[in-house]
Amino acid sequence: MLDGRRVLLVISGGIAAYKSLELIRRLKERGAQVRCILTRNAQEFITPLAVQTLSGEKVCSDTFSLTDEHEIGHITLARDCDLVVVAPCTANLLAKMATGLADDLASTALLVTDKPILVAPAMNFRMWNHPATQANLATVRGRGAAIVGPNAGMLAENESGMGRMSEPAEILAAVEGILAAGPLKGIKALVTSGPTYEPIDPVRFIGNRSSGKQGHAIALALARLGADVTLITGPVALPNPAGVTTIHVETAREMLGAALGRLPVDVAVCAAAVADWTVSNASREKRKKEPGSPPPAIELVPNPDILATLSEKGGARPRLVVGFAAETEKVVEHAKAKRDRKGCDWIVANDVSPATGTFGGDFNTISLITAAGVEEWPRIAKADVAERLAWRIADVVKGVSV
Ligand code: C5P
């Protein structure tokens, strides 16, 4: 049930808008409160009166409406909800979301909201297949939006192909998947992500190429299943995942300090690419190039191992500690040895040799090493790895042994 959950439904201008009326009805039947925004084009397909009658709420469509702004401002409208659903999402609205355009109430609300977003695309198959649309979709998904559909089937103008909006029942299932109390409700999770930067002097550092994509996706997937998630991340070019408490750090020591500060937790997933060494003779001042003198020597000392530390944390040890092993050869063999060495429960091993495109890319090929053995996963998107891992975690923290 969705009792008391608040959904903001953004309806944009496509023929599939008629299905949104059915979606409103079904959301209401499940106990959700549904507020709707109609774009100008959506009103060519369905009327505000129909939407208002079904939702039982005033329909908003105009950013600068004096009455709307008086009753509920557009910022409040976008934030005073538990989930924003965009159904149908036209190619045009998807492009606005990807680029951050805010030229009407719908796009403004989508730019201003801090809540999870579920997108149900609907468009002609040529628009759907266009690289621009696919790039926009990847951007929006990369920022944490969930996507439902589209399906293949009959489209407008007697054409068929990929682009039909998901059926109301499918969208409802996706909404419930996000909003209903998930299997990880009541579970506290800690995720480390991204690289660490170890300073050489105030302007230079030793870092690595970790993008943080996998760790951030895991934090989001755990939160979607209802966990109370803290993400501790090194410097990355990614937005903070929706619904996750994100702590930004630079060095391995800061990451360890932040992690210890969040204990006790039920689950820890260490996906960060922590620098193995830090610079012991880091300079407070910028090191100068002295003409004729040799380059300065950089002295390295080992960094604390966050994964190993969490794995041995005595009474405060998380029930499940998961580490990563990025390997370029003998992936499983090295990962098994790492699991023993670090004392963690699972190792998510991946092949990061350059040919795989894993580092910085969107796909990953995983071997999951547990006490029971090795599971080989197919090559799937990092977001799907995250979701699969989150469900595996949900299975074990509900009582099954690890
Ligand atoms: O030893 P290695 O870096 O290959 O181990 C990788 C795993 O250990 C990852 O889960 C990583 O997040 C974790 N790690 C850590 N602290 C370190 C080094 C690695 O938590 N200092």
CSV table of C-alpha atoms and ligand atoms in Angstrom, one decimal:
chain,number,residue,atom,x,y,z
A,1,MET,CA,0.0,0.0,0.0
A,2,LEU,CA,1.0,3.6,-0.5
A,3,ASP,CA,-1.0,5.0,2.4
A,4,GLY,CA,0.0,8.6,3.0
A,5,ARG,CA,2.7,8.6,0.4
A,6,ARG,CA,2.7,11.8,-1.7
A,7,VAL,CA,3.3,11.5,-5.4
A,8,LEU,CA,3.8,14.5,-7.7
A,9,LEU,CA,2.8,13.3,-11.2
A,10,VAL,CA,4.2,15.4,-14.1
A,11,ILE,CA,2.2,14.7,-17.3
A,12,SER,CA,3.7,15.9,-20.5
A,13,GLY,CA,2.2,16.2,-24.0
A,14,GLY,CA,2.0,12.8,-25.6
A,15,ILE,CA,-1.0,10.6,-26.6
A,16,ALA,CA,0.0,8.3,-23.7
A,17,ALA,CA,-1.3,11.0,-21.4
A,18,TYR,CA,-4.7,9.3,-21.4
A,19,LYS,CA,-3.1,6.4,-19.5
A,20,SER,CA,-2.0,8.8,-16.8
A,21,LEU,CA,-5.6,9.2,-15.8
A,22,GLU,CA,-5.8,5.5,-15.1
A,23,LEU,CA,-2.4,5.8,-13.2
A,24,ILE,CA,-3.9,8.5,-11.0
A,25,ARG,CA,-6.9,6.3,-10.2
A,26,ARG,CA,-4.7,3.4,-9.3
A,27,LEU,CA,-2.3,5.5,-7.1
A,28,LYS,CA,-5.3,6.9,-5.3
A,29,GLU,CA,-6.8,3.4,-4.8
A,30,ARG,CA,-3.5,2.4,-3.1
A,31,GLY,CA,-3.8,5.3,-0.7
A,32,ALA,CA,-1.4,7.8,-2.2
A,33,GLN,CA,-2.0,11.5,-2.4
A,34,VAL,CA,-1.5,12.6,-6.0
A,35,ARG,CA,-0.8,16.1,-7.1
A,36,CYS,CA,-0.4,16.7,-10.8
A,37,ILE,CA,1.4,19.2,-13.1
A,38,LEU,CA,0.2,19.3,-16.7
A,39,THR,CA,2.4,20.8,-19.4
A,40,ARG,CA,0.7,23.0,-21.9
A,41,ASN,CA,0.9,20.3,-24.5
A,42,ALA,CA,-0.5,17.7,-22.2
A,43,GLN,CA,-3.7,19.8,-22.0
A,44,GLU,CA,-4.1,19.1,-25.7
A,45,PHE,CA,-4.6,15.5,-24.9
A,46,ILE,CA,-6.4,15.5,-21.5
A,47,THR,CA,-8.1,18.2,-19.6
A,48,PRO,CA,-7.1,19.7,-16.2
A,49,LEU,CA,-10.7,19.1,-15.1
A,50,ALA,CA,-10.4,15.3,-15.7
A,51,VAL,CA,-7.1,15.3,-13.8
A,52,GLN,CA,-8.4,17.4,-11.0
A,53,THR,CA,-11.5,15.2,-10.6
A,54,LEU,CA,-9.5,12.0,-10.4
A,55,SER,CA,-6.8,13.3,-8.2
A,56,GLY,CA,-9.0,15.4,-5.9
A,57,GLU,CA,-6.2,18.0,-5.9
A,58,LYS,CA,-5.8,21.3,-7.7
A,59,VAL,CA,-3.9,20.8,-10.9
A,60,CYS,CA,-1.0,23.1,-11.6
A,61,SER,CA,0.3,24.1,-15.0
A,62,ASP,CA,1.6,27.6,-14.9
A,63,THR,CA,4.8,28.7,-13.2
A,64,PHE,CA,3.7,32.3,-12.8
A,65,SER,CA,0.0,31.7,-11.8
A,66,LEU,CA,-0.7,34.1,-9.0
A,67,THR,CA,-3.4,31.8,-7.5
A,68,ASP,CA,-1.2,28.7,-7.7
A,69,GLU,CA,1.8,30.5,-6.2
A,70,HIS,CA,-0.4,31.8,-3.5
A,71,GLU,CA,-1.8,28.4,-2.6
A,72,ILE,CA,1.4,26.3,-3.1
A,73,GLY,CA,4.6,27.8,-4.5
A,74,HIS,CA,6.3,25.8,-7.3
A,75,ILE,CA,9.3,25.1,-5.1
A,76,THR,CA,7.1,23.6,-2.4
A,77,LEU,CA,5.1,21.7,-4.9
A,78,ALA,CA,8.3,20.0,-6.2
A,79,ARG,CA,9.7,19.2,-2.8
A,80,ASP,CA,6.6,18.5,-0.7
A,81,CYS,CA,6.3,15.0,-2.0
A,82,ASP,CA,7.9,11.5,-1.6
A,83,LEU,CA,8.4,10.8,-5.3
A,84,VAL,CA,8.1,12.6,-8.6
A,85,VAL,CA,6.7,10.5,-11.5
A,86,VAL,CA,7.0,11.8,-15.0
A,87,ALA,CA,4.4,9.9,-17.1
A,88,PRO,CA,4.4,10.2,-20.0
A,89,CYS,CA,7.8,11.7,-20.4
A,90,THR,CA,8.2,13.0,-23.9
A,91,ALA,CA,11.6,13.2,-25.7
A,92,ASN,CA,11.3,17.0,-25.3
A,93,LEU,CA,10.8,16.9,-21.5
A,94,LEU,CA,13.6,14.2,-21.2
A,95,ALA,CA,15.9,16.6,-23.1
A,96,LYS,CA,15.0,19.4,-20.7
A,97,MET,CA,15.7,17.3,-17.7
A,98,ALA,CA,19.1,16.2,-19.1
A,99,THR,CA,20.1,19.8,-19.8
A,100,GLY,CA,18.5,21.4,-16.8
A,101,LEU,CA,16.1,23.6,-18.7
A,102,ALA,CA,13.4,25.2,-16.6
A,103,ASP,CA,11.1,27.1,-19.0
A,104,ASP,CA,7.7,25.9,-17.6
A,105,LEU,CA,6.3,24.6,-14.4
A,106,ALA,CA,7.0,20.9,-15.2
A,107,SER,CA,10.7,21.4,-16.0
A,108,THR,CA,11.2,23.8,-13.2
A,109,ALA,CA,9.7,21.4,-10.7
A,110,LEU,CA,12.0,18.7,-12.0
A,111,LEU,CA,15.0,20.9,-11.6
A,112,VAL,CA,14.1,22.0,-8.2
A,113,THR,CA,13.0,18.8,-6.6
A,114,ASP,CA,15.2,16.9,-4.1
A,115,LYS,CA,13.1,13.8,-4.2
A,116,PRO,CA,13.5,10.6,-6.2
A,117,ILE,CA,12.3,10.7,-9.8
A,118,LEU,CA,10.6,8.0,-11.8
A,119,VAL,CA,10.5,8.5,-15.5
A,120,ALA,CA,8.1,6.7,-17.9
A,121,PRO,CA,9.2,7.6,-21.4
A,122,ALA,CA,6.7,7.6,-24.3
A,123,MET,CA,7.6,8.6,-27.8
A,124,ASN,CA,7.9,7.6,-31.4
A,125,PHE,CA,10.4,4.8,-31.9
A,126,ARG,CA,12.6,7.0,-34.1
A,127,MET,CA,12.8,9.6,-31.3
A,128,TRP,CA,13.5,6.9,-28.8
A,129,ASN,CA,16.3,5.4,-30.9
A,130,HIS,CA,17.9,8.7,-31.6
A,131,PRO,CA,21.3,9.0,-30.0
A,132,ALA,CA,20.3,12.3,-28.5
A,133,THR,CA,17.4,10.7,-26.6
A,134,GLN,CA,19.6,7.8,-25.5
A,135,ALA,CA,22.3,10.2,-24.3
A,136,ASN,CA,19.7,12.2,-22.4
A,137,LEU,CA,18.3,9.0,-20.9
A,138,ALA,CA,21.8,8.0,-19.7
A,139,THR,CA,22.3,11.4,-18.2
A,140,VAL,CA,19.0,11.4,-16.3
A,141,ARG,CA,19.5,7.8,-15.2
A,142,GLY,CA,23.1,8.6,-14.2
A,143,ARG,CA,21.8,11.3,-11.8
A,144,GLY,CA,19.7,8.7,-10.0
A,145,ALA,CA,16.3,8.8,-11.8
A,146,ALA,CA,14.6,5.4,-12.1
A,147,ILE,CA,13.3,4.6,-15.6
A,148,VAL,CA,10.2,2.4,-16.3
A,149,GLY,CA,9.7,1.2,-19.9
A,150,PRO,CA,9.1,2.1,-22.6
A,151,ASN,CA,7.6,-1.0,-24.1
A,152,ALA,CA,7.5,-2.2,-27.7
A,153,GLY,CA,4.1,-2.1,-29.4
A,154,MET,CA,1.7,0.0,-31.4
A,155,LEU,CA,2.5,3.7,-31.3
A,156,ALA,CA,0.5,6.6,-32.6
A,157,GLU,CA,0.1,7.1,-36.3
A,158,ASN,CA,-0.2,3.3,-36.9
A,159,GLU,CA,3.5,2.6,-36.4
A,160,SER,CA,4.9,0.1,-34.1
A,161,GLY,CA,8.2,-0.1,-32.2
A,162,MET,CA,9.9,0.7,-29.0
A,163,GLY,CA,8.4,3.8,-27.4
A,164,ARG,CA,5.0,2.9,-25.9
A,165,MET,CA,4.6,4.1,-22.4
A,166,SER,CA,4.5,1.4,-19.7
A,167,GLU,CA,1.1,0.4,-18.7
A,168,PRO,CA,-0.3,2.0,-15.5
A,169,ALA,CA,0.1,-1.3,-13.6
A,170,GLU,CA,3.8,-1.4,-14.5
A,171,ILE,CA,4.3,2.2,-13.4
A,172,LEU,CA,2.4,1.5,-10.2
A,173,ALA,CA,4.7,-1.4,-9.5
A,174,ALA,CA,7.7,0.8,-10.0
A,175,VAL,CA,6.3,3.4,-7.7
A,176,GLU,CA,5.6,0.8,-5.1
A,177,GLY,CA,9.1,-0.6,-5.5
A,178,ILE,CA,10.5,2.9,-4.7
A,179,LEU,CA,8.0,4.0,-2.1
A,180,ALA,CA,6.7,1.0,-0.2
A,181,ALA,CA,8.6,0.1,2.9
A,182,GLY,CA,11.6,-1.8,1.3
A,183,PRO,CA,13.2,-4.9,2.5
A,184,LEU,CA,16.1,-2.9,4.0
A,185,LYS,CA,13.8,-0.6,6.1
A,186,GLY,CA,15.4,-0.2,9.5
A,187,ILE,CA,18.9,-1.2,8.2
A,188,LYS,CA,21.8,1.2,8.4
A,189,ALA,CA,24.3,1.0,5.6
A,190,LEU,CA,27.6,2.6,5.0
A,191,VAL,CA,29.1,2.9,1.5
A,192,THR,CA,32.5,4.3,0.5
A,193,SER,CA,33.0,5.5,-3.1
A,194,GLY,CA,35.3,7.3,-5.4
A,195,PRO,CA,39.0,7.9,-5.2
A,196,THR,CA,41.0,9.5,-2.4
A,197,TYR,CA,43.4,12.4,-3.0
A,198,GLU,CA,46.6,12.4,-1.0
A,199,PRO,CA,48.2,15.8,-0.9
A,200,ILE,CA,51.7,16.4,-2.0
A,201,ASP,CA,51.4,20.1,-1.2
A,202,PRO,CA,48.4,22.5,-1.2
A,203,VAL,CA,48.0,22.3,-4.9
A,204,ARG,CA,49.2,18.8,-5.9
A,205,PHE,CA,47.9,15.4,-4.9
A,206,ILE,CA,48.2,11.7,-5.7
A,207,GLY,CA,44.9,10.4,-6.9
A,208,ASN,CA,43.4,7.7,-9.2
A,209,ARG,CA,40.9,7.3,-12.0
A,210,SER,CA,37.9,6.0,-9.9
A,211,SER,CA,34.7,7.7,-11.1
A,212,GLY,CA,32.6,6.7,-8.1
A,213,LYS,CA,29.9,5.4,-10.4
A,214,GLN,CA,29.6,2.0,-8.9
A,215,GLY,CA,29.8,3.0,-5.3
A,216,HIS,CA,27.2,5.8,-5.8
A,217,ALA,CA,24.9,3.4,-7.6
A,218,ILE,CA,25.2,1.0,-4.7
A,219,ALA,CA,24.3,3.7,-2.2
A,220,LEU,CA,21.3,4.7,-4.3
A,221,ALA,CA,20.1,1.0,-4.7
A,222,LEU,CA,20.4,0.4,-1.0
A,223,ALA,CA,18.4,3.5,-0.2
A,224,ARG,CA,15.8,2.5,-2.8
A,225,LEU,CA,15.3,-0.7,-0.8
A,226,GLY,CA,14.6,1.3,2.3
A,227,ALA,CA,18.1,1.4,4.0
A,228,ASP,CA,19.3,4.4,5.9
A,229,VAL,CA,22.4,5.0,3.8
A,230,THR,CA,25.5,7.1,4.4
A,231,LEU,CA,27.8,7.5,1.4
A,232,ILE,CA,31.3,8.6,2.1
A,233,THR,CA,32.9,9.7,-1.1
A,234,GLY,CA,36.2,11.0,-2.3
A,235,PRO,CA,36.3,13.7,-5.0
A,236,VAL,CA,34.0,12.7,-7.9
A,237,ALA,CA,32.1,14.5,-10.6
A,238,LEU,CA,28.8,12.9,-9.6
A,239,PRO,CA,25.7,14.4,-7.9
A,240,ASN,CA,24.8,13.2,-4.4
A,241,PRO,CA,22.4,10.3,-4.8
A,242,ALA,CA,18.8,11.2,-3.8
A,243,GLY,CA,17.7,9.9,-0.4
A,244,VAL,CA,21.3,9.2,0.8
A,245,THR,CA,23.3,11.1,3.4
A,246,THR,CA,26.5,12.0,1.6
A,247,ILE,CA,29.8,13.0,3.3
A,248,HIS,CA,32.5,14.4,1.1
A,249,VAL,CA,36.2,13.6,2.1
A,250,GLU,CA,39.5,13.9,0.3
A,251,THR,CA,42.0,11.6,2.0
A,252,ALA,CA,42.0,8.0,3.1
A,253,ARG,CA,42.4,9.1,6.7
A,254,GLU,CA,39.4,11.4,6.4
A,255,MET,CA,37.4,8.6,4.8
A,256,LEU,CA,38.3,6.2,7.7
A,257,GLY,CA,37.5,8.8,10.3
A,258,ALA,CA,34.1,9.5,8.7
A,259,ALA,CA,33.4,5.7,8.4
A,260,LEU,CA,34.2,5.1,12.1
A,261,GLY,CA,32.1,8.0,13.0
A,262,ARG,CA,29.0,6.4,11.5
A,263,LEU,CA,29.3,3.0,13.4
A,264,PRO,CA,27.5,1.0,14.3
A,265,VAL,CA,26.0,0.0,11.0
A,266,ASP,CA,24.4,-3.2,9.8
A,267,VAL,CA,26.1,-3.3,6.4
A,268,ALA,CA,29.3,-1.7,5.0
A,269,VAL,CA,30.2,-1.7,1.3
A,270,CYS,CA,33.7,-0.4,0.6
A,271,ALA,CA,33.7,0.5,-3.1
A,272,ALA,CA,36.1,3.4,-2.8
A,273,ALA,CA,39.4,3.2,-4.6
A,274,VAL,CA,41.4,4.2,-1.6
A,275,ALA,CA,45.0,5.3,-2.2
A,276,ASP,CA,47.4,2.7,-0.8
A,277,TRP,CA,49.9,5.3,0.3
A,278,THR,CA,49.9,8.8,1.5
A,279,VAL,CA,52.7,11.4,1.3
A,280,SER,CA,54.5,11.6,4.7
A,281,ASN,CA,56.5,14.6,3.7
A,282,ALA,CA,53.6,16.7,2.3
A,283,SER,CA,54.5,20.3,2.2
A,284,ARG,CA,52.4,23.1,3.8
A,285,GLU,CA,53.6,25.4,1.1
A,286,LYS,CA,53.6,24.9,-2.7
A,287,ARG,CA,56.8,23.1,-3.6
A,288,LYS,CA,58.9,25.3,-5.9
A,289,LYS,CA,60.9,24.3,-8.9
A,290,GLU,CA,64.4,25.4,-8.1
A,291,PRO,CA,66.5,25.9,-11.2
A,292,GLY,CA,69.2,23.3,-11.4
A,293,SER,CA,68.1,21.3,-8.4
A,294,PRO,CA,66.6,17.8,-8.7
A,295,PRO,CA,62.9,17.2,-8.3
A,296,PRO,CA,61.8,16.8,-4.7
A,297,ALA,CA,61.5,13.3,-3.3
A,298,ILE,CA,58.1,12.2,-2.3
A,299,GLU,CA,58.0,9.8,0.7
A,300,LEU,CA,55.1,7.5,1.0
A,301,VAL,CA,53.7,5.7,4.0
A,302,PRO,CA,50.8,3.2,3.9
A,303,ASN,CA,47.3,4.4,4.4
A,304,PRO,CA,44.9,2.8,6.9
A,305,ASP,CA,42.9,0.0,5.3
A,306,ILE,CA,39.2,1.0,5.8
A,307,LEU,CA,37.8,-2.3,4.7
A,308,ALA,CA,40.1,-4.4,6.9
A,309,THR,CA,39.5,-2.0,9.9
A,310,LEU,CA,35.7,-2.3,9.5
A,311,SER,CA,36.0,-6.1,9.2
A,312,GLU,CA,37.8,-6.5,12.5
A,313,LYS,CA,35.8,-3.9,14.5
A,314,GLY,CA,35.0,-6.2,17.4
A,315,GLY,CA,31.6,-5.6,18.8
A,316,ALA,CA,30.9,-2.8,16.3
A,317,ARG,CA,31.6,-5.0,13.3
A,318,PRO,CA,28.8,-4.6,10.7
A,319,ARG,CA,26.9,-7.8,10.2
A,320,LEU,CA,27.9,-7.8,6.5
A,321,VAL,CA,31.1,-6.3,5.2
A,322,VAL,CA,31.6,-6.1,1.4
A,323,GLY,CA,34.8,-5.2,-0.3
A,324,PHE,CA,35.8,-4.7,-4.0
A,325,ALA,CA,38.7,-6.2,-5.9
A,326,ALA,CA,39.6,-4.5,-9.1
A,327,GLU,CA,41.9,-6.9,-10.9
A,328,THR,CA,43.5,-7.1,-14.3
A,329,GLU,CA,44.4,-10.8,-14.2
A,330,LYS,CA,43.5,-14.0,-12.2
A,331,VAL,CA,40.5,-12.1,-11.0
A,332,VAL,CA,38.9,-14.8,-8.8
A,333,GLU,CA,42.1,-16.1,-7.4
A,334,HIS,CA,43.3,-12.7,-6.3
A,335,ALA,CA,39.9,-11.8,-5.0
A,336,LYS,CA,39.6,-14.9,-2.9
A,337,ALA,CA,43.0,-14.1,-1.4
A,338,LYS,CA,41.9,-10.5,-0.7
A,339,ARG,CA,38.7,-11.8,1.1
A,340,ASP,CA,40.9,-13.8,3.4
A,341,ARG,CA,43.4,-11.0,3.9
A,342,LYS,CA,40.9,-8.3,4.7
A,343,GLY,CA,38.5,-10.4,6.8
A,344,CYS,CA,35.4,-9.2,4.9
A,345,ASP,CA,32.4,-11.4,4.1
A,346,TRP,CA,32.1,-10.8,0.4
A,347,ILE,CA,34.3,-9.5,-2.3
A,348,VAL,CA,32.8,-8.1,-5.5
A,349,ALA,CA,35.6,-8.7,-8.0
A,350,ASN,CA,35.8,-7.1,-11.3
A,351,ASP,CA,38.1,-7.1,-14.2
A,352,VAL,CA,39.4,-3.6,-14.9
A,353,SER,CA,41.9,-4.4,-17.6
A,354,PRO,CA,41.7,-1.5,-20.1
A,355,ALA,CA,40.0,-3.6,-22.8
A,356,THR,CA,36.9,-4.1,-20.5
A,357,GLY,CA,36.2,-0.3,-20.3
A,358,THR,CA,35.1,-0.8,-16.7
A,359,PHE,CA,37.0,2.1,-15.2
A,360,GLY,CA,34.9,5.2,-15.8
A,361,GLY,CA,32.5,3.3,-18.0
A,362,ASP,CA,28.9,2.3,-17.3
A,363,PHE,CA,29.2,-1.5,-17.4
A,364,ASN,CA,30.8,-4.0,-15.1
A,365,THR,CA,31.4,-7.8,-15.1
A,366,ILE,CA,31.3,-9.2,-11.6
A,367,SER,CA,32.3,-12.3,-9.8
A,368,LEU,CA,30.9,-12.3,-6.3
A,369,ILE,CA,33.0,-14.2,-3.8
A,370,THR,CA,31.3,-15.3,-0.6
A,371,ALA,CA,32.0,-18.0,2.0
A,372,ALA,CA,29.8,-20.3,-0.1
A,373,GLY,CA,31.9,-19.9,-3.3
A,374,VAL,CA,32.0,-17.8,-6.5
A,375,GLU,CA,29.0,-16.4,-8.4
A,376,GLU,CA,29.7,-15.2,-11.9
A,377,TRP,CA,27.4,-12.4,-13.0
A,378,PRO,CA,26.9,-11.4,-16.7
A,379,ARG,CA,28.2,-8.1,-18.0
A,380,ILE,CA,25.5,-5.6,-16.9
A,381,ALA,CA,25.2,-1.9,-16.3
A,382,LYS,CA,26.7,-0.6,-13.1
A,383,ALA,CA,23.2,0.5,-12.0
A,384,ASP,CA,22.1,-3.1,-12.4
A,385,VAL,CA,25.1,-4.5,-10.6
A,386,ALA,CA,24.1,-2.1,-7.7
A,387,GLU,CA,20.5,-3.3,-7.7
A,388,ARG,CA,21.4,-6.9,-7.8
A,389,LEU,CA,24.0,-6.5,-5.0
A,390,ALA,CA,21.4,-4.5,-2.9
A,391,TRP,CA,18.9,-7.4,-3.3
A,392,ARG,CA,21.6,-10.0,-2.3
A,393,ILE,CA,22.4,-7.8,0.7
A,394,ALA,CA,18.7,-7.7,1.6
A,395,ASP,CA,18.5,-11.5,1.5
A,396,VAL,CA,21.3,-11.9,4.0
A,397,VAL,CA,20.5,-9.1,6.5
A,398,LYS,CA,17.1,-10.6,6.9
A,399,GLY,CA,18.6,-13.5,8.7
A,400,VAL,CA,20.2,-15.9,6.3
A,401,SER,CA,23.8,-16.6,7.0
A,402,VAL,CA,26.5,-14.8,5.0
B,1,C5P,O1,43.9,-3.7,-1.3
B,1,C5P,P1,43.0,-3.3,-2.4
B,1,C5P,O2,43.0,-1.8,-2.6
B,1,C5P,O3,43.1,-4.0,-3.7
B,1,C5P,O4,41.5,-3.6,-1.8
B,1,C5P,C1,40.3,-3.1,-2.4
B,1,C5P,C2,39.2,-3.1,-1.4
B,1,C5P,O5,39.7,-2.6,-0.1
B,1,C5P,C3,38.1,-2.2,-1.8
B,1,C5P,O6,36.9,-2.7,-1.2
B,1,C5P,C4,38.5,-0.9,-1.2
B,1,C5P,O7,37.4,0.0,-1.0
B,1,C5P,C5,39.1,-1.4,0.1
B,1,C5P,N1,40.2,-0.5,0.7
B,1,C5P,C6,40.0,0.2,1.8
B,1,C5P,N2,41.1,1.0,2.3
B,1,C5P,C7,42.3,1.0,1.7
B,1,C5P,C8,42.5,0.2,0.6
B,1,C5P,C9,41.5,-0.5,0.1
B,1,C5P,O8,38.9,0.3,2.3
B,1,C5P,N3,43.3,1.7,2.3
